[in-house]
One Martini backbone bead per residue (centre of mass of N, CA, C, O) as a GRO file, in nm:
protein
  222
    1MET     BB    1  -0.311  -1.297   1.231
    2LYS     BB    2  -0.149  -1.149   1.000
    3VAL     BB    3  -0.123  -0.836   0.882
    4GLU     BB    4  -0.098  -0.671   0.548
    5ILE     BB    5  -0.044  -0.353   0.551
    6SER     BB    6   0.082  -0.293   0.255
    7ASP     BB    7  -0.254  -0.330   0.134
    8PHE     BB    8  -0.327  -0.013   0.199
    9ASN     BB    9  -0.184   0.101   0.026
   10PRO     BB   10  -0.196   0.283  -0.285
   11ARG     BB   11   0.084   0.116  -0.414
   12THR     BB   12  -0.075  -0.146  -0.437
   13TRP     BB   13  -0.367  -0.070  -0.633
   14LEU     BB   14  -0.245  -0.296  -0.857
   15LYS     BB   15  -0.220  -0.563  -0.677
   16PRO     BB   16  -0.172  -0.800  -0.547
   17TYR     BB   17  -0.203  -0.950  -0.260
   18LYS     BB   18  -0.054  -1.104   0.021
   19ARG     BB   19  -0.324  -1.193   0.045
   20ASN     BB   20  -0.626  -1.453   0.020
   21ASN     BB   21  -0.770  -1.515   0.247
   22ILE     BB   22  -1.084  -1.459   0.384
   23LEU     BB   23  -1.009  -1.245   0.567
   24HIS     BB   24  -0.861  -1.069   0.428
   25LEU     BB   25  -1.090  -1.012   0.199
   26SER     BB   26  -1.250  -0.891   0.384
   27MET     BB   27  -1.077  -0.613   0.503
   28MET     BB   28  -1.018  -0.535   0.181
   29ALA     BB   29  -1.387  -0.469   0.132
   30LEU     BB   30  -1.433  -0.290   0.398
   31PHE     BB   31  -1.217  -0.050   0.319
   32TYR     BB   32  -1.281   0.022   0.055
   33HIS     BB   33  -1.626   0.048   0.142
   34ALA     BB   34  -1.585   0.286   0.365
   35LEU     BB   35  -1.507   0.466   0.138
   36SER     BB   36  -1.750   0.471  -0.036
   37MET     BB   37  -1.930   0.591   0.170
   38ALA     BB   38  -1.771   0.871   0.199
   39LEU     BB   39  -1.781   0.964  -0.100
   40MET     BB   40  -2.096   0.959  -0.106
   41TYR     BB   41  -2.183   1.120   0.046
   42THR     BB   42  -1.987   1.404  -0.019
   43GLY     BB   43  -2.084   1.429  -0.278
   44SER     BB   44  -2.395   1.473  -0.210
   45PHE     BB   45  -2.355   1.719  -0.055
   46LEU     BB   46  -2.204   1.904  -0.309
   47ALA     BB   47  -2.423   1.866  -0.454
   48LYS     BB   48  -2.680   1.996  -0.284
   49SER     BB   49  -2.492   2.252  -0.271
   50THR     BB   50  -2.415   2.369  -0.574
   51ILE     BB   51  -2.678   2.232  -0.740
   52ALA     BB   52  -2.931   2.346  -0.820
   53GLY     BB   53  -3.201   2.107  -0.785
   54TYR     BB   54  -3.104   1.902  -0.689
   55GLU     BB   55  -3.150   1.533  -0.730
   56THR     BB   56  -3.139   1.224  -0.603
   57PRO     BB   57  -3.146   0.943  -0.757
   58ASP     BB   58  -3.404   0.713  -0.867
   59PHE     BB   59  -3.483   0.359  -0.868
   60PRO     BB   60  -3.578   0.072  -0.944
   61VAL     BB   61  -3.500  -0.224  -0.696
   62SER     BB   62  -3.445  -0.525  -0.710
   63VAL     BB   63  -3.336  -0.821  -0.576
   64ALA     BB   64  -3.256  -0.958  -0.818
   65LEU     BB   65  -3.080  -0.698  -0.947
   66ALA     BB   66  -2.887  -0.714  -0.709
   67LEU     BB   67  -2.781  -1.001  -0.730
   68SER     BB   68  -2.668  -0.993  -1.033
   69ALA     BB   69  -2.506  -0.744  -1.085
   70GLY     BB   70  -2.229  -0.865  -0.976
   71LEU     BB   71  -2.204  -1.046  -1.183
   72LEU     BB   72  -2.222  -0.887  -1.426
   73GLU     BB   73  -2.007  -0.690  -1.387
   74GLU     BB   74  -1.777  -0.840  -1.297
   75SER     BB   75  -1.794  -1.026  -1.561
   76VAL     BB   76  -1.705  -0.770  -1.778
   77PHE     BB   77  -1.556  -0.571  -1.619
   78PHE     BB   78  -1.326  -0.801  -1.489
   79GLY     BB   79  -1.316  -1.103  -1.611
   80ILE     BB   80  -1.301  -1.104  -1.857
   81PRO     BB   81  -1.016  -0.893  -1.921
   82TYR     BB   82  -0.858  -1.085  -1.765
   83PHE     BB   83  -0.857  -1.360  -1.899
   84MET     BB   84  -0.739  -1.158  -2.169
   85THR     BB   85  -0.486  -1.038  -2.019
   86GLY     BB   86  -0.397  -0.980  -1.698
   87ASN     BB   87  -0.418  -0.640  -1.691
   88PRO     BB   88  -0.418  -0.378  -1.438
   89VAL     BB   89  -0.512  -0.159  -1.627
   90ILE     BB   90  -0.725  -0.277  -1.804
   91LEU     BB   91  -0.924  -0.276  -1.568
   92PHE     BB   92  -0.912   0.002  -1.483
   93GLY     BB   93  -1.058   0.086  -1.795
   94ALA     BB   94  -1.319  -0.102  -1.731
   95GLY     BB   95  -1.366   0.038  -1.425
   96MET     BB   96  -1.427   0.334  -1.538
   97VAL     BB   97  -1.660   0.268  -1.692
   98TRP     BB   98  -1.840   0.138  -1.484
   99SER     BB   99  -1.865   0.404  -1.316
  100SER     BB  100  -1.969   0.621  -1.489
  101LEU     BB  101  -2.259   0.480  -1.517
  102HIS     BB  102  -2.353   0.565  -1.251
  103LEU     BB  103  -2.435   0.862  -1.339
  104PHE     BB  104  -2.660   0.728  -1.416
  105SER     BB  105  -3.043   0.778  -1.463
  106TYR     BB  106  -3.242   0.606  -1.636
  107GLY     BB  107  -3.230   0.773  -1.894
  108VAL     BB  108  -3.098   1.067  -1.706
  109TYR     BB  109  -2.871   1.371  -1.872
  110SER     BB  110  -2.868   1.563  -1.605
  111VAL     BB  111  -2.690   1.773  -1.402
  112GLU     BB  112  -2.883   1.749  -1.198
  113THR     BB  113  -2.938   1.377  -1.194
  114LEU     BB  114  -2.663   1.305  -1.143
  115ALA     BB  115  -2.491   1.043  -0.979
  116TYR     BB  116  -2.220   1.117  -0.797
  117GLY     BB  117  -2.246   0.949  -0.566
  118GLY     BB  118  -2.237   0.651  -0.719
  119PHE     BB  119  -1.961   0.708  -0.833
  120LEU     BB  120  -1.801   0.752  -0.596
  121LEU     BB  121  -1.858   0.477  -0.459
  122SER     BB  122  -1.726   0.270  -0.704
  123ILE     BB  123  -1.397   0.377  -0.726
  124PRO     BB  124  -1.291   0.181  -0.438
  125HIS     BB  125  -1.407  -0.104  -0.646
  126ILE     BB  126  -1.212  -0.127  -0.866
  127PHE     BB  127  -0.960  -0.209  -0.704
  128PHE     BB  128  -1.118  -0.447  -0.555
  129SER     BB  129  -1.128  -0.587  -0.764
  130ILE     BB  130  -0.873  -0.618  -0.935
  131ARG     BB  131  -0.699  -0.722  -0.676
  132THR     BB  132  -0.888  -0.998  -0.685
  133TRP     BB  133  -0.845  -1.101  -0.941
  134ILE     BB  134  -0.514  -1.085  -0.944
  135SER     BB  135  -0.559  -1.336  -0.706
  136GLY     BB  136  -0.765  -1.562  -0.790
  137LYS     BB  137  -1.077  -1.419  -0.629
  138GLY     BB  138  -1.315  -1.365  -0.782
  139TRP     BB  139  -1.571  -1.469  -0.678
  140PHE     BB  140  -1.588  -1.278  -0.434
  141ALA     BB  141  -1.629  -1.027  -0.556
  142ILE     BB  142  -1.909  -1.193  -0.686
  143ALA     BB  143  -2.013  -1.181  -0.387
  144PHE     BB  144  -1.956  -0.898  -0.230
  145HIS     BB  145  -2.126  -0.770  -0.418
  146SER     BB  146  -2.409  -0.882  -0.422
  147GLY     BB  147  -2.406  -0.903  -0.090
  148TRP     BB  148  -2.390  -0.555  -0.071
  149ASN     BB  149  -2.651  -0.486  -0.214
  150PHE     BB  150  -2.850  -0.665  -0.072
  151SER     BB  151  -2.799  -0.496   0.210
  152PHE     BB  152  -2.887  -0.226   0.108
  153LEU     BB  153  -3.178  -0.293   0.013
  154ILE     BB  154  -3.279  -0.370   0.297
  155ILE     BB  155  -3.173  -0.136   0.451
  156TYR     BB  156  -3.364   0.067   0.272
  157CYS     BB  157  -3.630  -0.066   0.334
  158MET     BB  158  -3.668  -0.069   0.637
  159LEU     BB  159  -3.659   0.260   0.632
  160GLY     BB  160  -3.838   0.341   0.373
  161ILE     BB  161  -3.659   0.466   0.100
  162ARG     BB  162  -3.769   0.192  -0.002
  163GLN     BB  163  -3.881  -0.018  -0.263
  164CYS     BB  164  -3.994  -0.387  -0.215
  165SER     BB  165  -3.888  -0.643  -0.469
  166ILE     BB  166  -3.808  -0.892  -0.644
  167ILE     BB  167  -3.959  -0.827  -0.913
  168ASN     BB  168  -4.041  -0.580  -1.136
  169ASP     BB  169  -3.944  -0.686  -1.477
  170THR     BB  170  -3.813  -0.762  -1.730
  171HIS     BB  171  -3.517  -0.652  -1.722
  172ASP     BB  172  -3.435  -0.819  -1.465
  173VAL     BB  173  -3.475  -1.118  -1.619
  174LEU     BB  174  -3.234  -1.061  -1.790
  175ASN     BB  175  -3.039  -0.969  -1.635
  176VAL     BB  176  -3.004  -1.232  -1.522
  177ILE     BB  177  -2.963  -1.401  -1.750
  178MET     BB  178  -2.711  -1.247  -1.856
  179ALA     BB  179  -2.537  -1.330  -1.561
  180VAL     BB  180  -2.511  -1.596  -1.625
  181ALA     BB  181  -2.405  -1.636  -1.902
  182VAL     BB  182  -2.132  -1.479  -1.863
  183GLY     BB  183  -2.066  -1.671  -1.606
  184MET     BB  184  -2.008  -1.891  -1.829
  185ILE     BB  185  -1.773  -1.720  -1.975
  186VAL     BB  186  -1.588  -1.720  -1.692
  187TYR     BB  187  -1.569  -1.985  -1.687
  188LEU     BB  188  -1.476  -2.112  -1.886
  189ALA     BB  189  -1.200  -1.911  -1.890
  190PHE     BB  190  -1.087  -2.062  -1.683
  191LYS     BB  191  -1.078  -2.364  -1.762
  192ASN     BB  192  -0.880  -2.249  -1.995
  193LYS     BB  193  -0.619  -2.257  -1.835
  194THR     BB  194  -0.635  -2.606  -1.832
  195ARG     BB  195  -0.762  -2.675  -2.041
  196GLN     BB  196  -0.909  -2.698  -2.365
  197ILE     BB  197  -1.241  -2.524  -2.465
  198ASN     BB  198  -1.477  -2.528  -2.664
  199ARG     BB  199  -1.587  -2.277  -2.873
  200PHE     BB  200  -1.883  -2.302  -2.853
  201TYR     BB  201  -1.975  -2.288  -2.558
  202TYR     BB  202  -1.985  -1.986  -2.641
  203LEU     BB  203  -2.258  -2.000  -2.821
  204ILE     BB  204  -2.444  -1.951  -2.585
  205PRO     BB  205  -2.407  -1.744  -2.407
  206VAL     BB  206  -2.413  -1.510  -2.648
  207ALA     BB  207  -2.702  -1.583  -2.750
  208VAL     BB  208  -2.847  -1.517  -2.503
  209ILE     BB  209  -2.773  -1.239  -2.472
  210LEU     BB  210  -2.867  -1.099  -2.769
  211VAL     BB  211  -3.153  -1.135  -2.701
  212SER     BB  212  -3.181  -1.012  -2.413
  213LEU     BB  213  -3.116  -0.720  -2.592
  214ALA     BB  214  -3.336  -0.728  -2.818
  215ILE     BB  215  -3.533  -0.711  -2.635
  216LEU     BB  216  -3.479  -0.470  -2.485
  217TYR     BB  217  -3.486  -0.267  -2.750
  218VAL     BB  218  -3.813  -0.371  -2.829
  219THR     BB  219  -3.917  -0.276  -2.560
  220GLY     BB  220  -3.748   0.001  -2.427
  221SER     BB  221  -3.523  -0.081  -2.184
  222PHE     BB  222  -3.221  -0.042  -2.296
   0.00000   0.00000   0.00000
């Protein structure tokens, strides 16, 4: 099968893929995430070399959180903006907000604890997600994102870098609930492209998200 080499050219990184079959999407996903890994390790190395007392941030990540993050993050920062605007520049802006959030580790905001590696890791993924969504394959972006998170969590657990658990706390449970609710909103927006969806249906997942956020705020997990 012919490979569209032009899809690897940085000039095309805000444009749909020339091909959107599963094989080509997988190749592009691996390409962008190879860049992600290179940037992450380079960024972590430079941070440790230049910032006195720097420690790579570490916080508990469960299997539930790793899997649900793909659905939640892709839907909020790429799926919803895509169905609202369809503009790749808007998606890029939303992606940069998402990427910037990776700098901060579990509520600690100091130069010595910012996750520079995590921030750099996420940048190539922005372009992967943008191009996958505007190519009409948002489901693949969600599936790959969740699979990538899960695979690396399991590898880190097997190597003893992290401790594995299915669910850590209430925060993880609510994260799964919100991920499903946001996924429902994206699905409704997708269906709305072919037939008019009653707006009442959107109220259900929105209400679930608001209640979950309120619980996180009250319990101090937000």
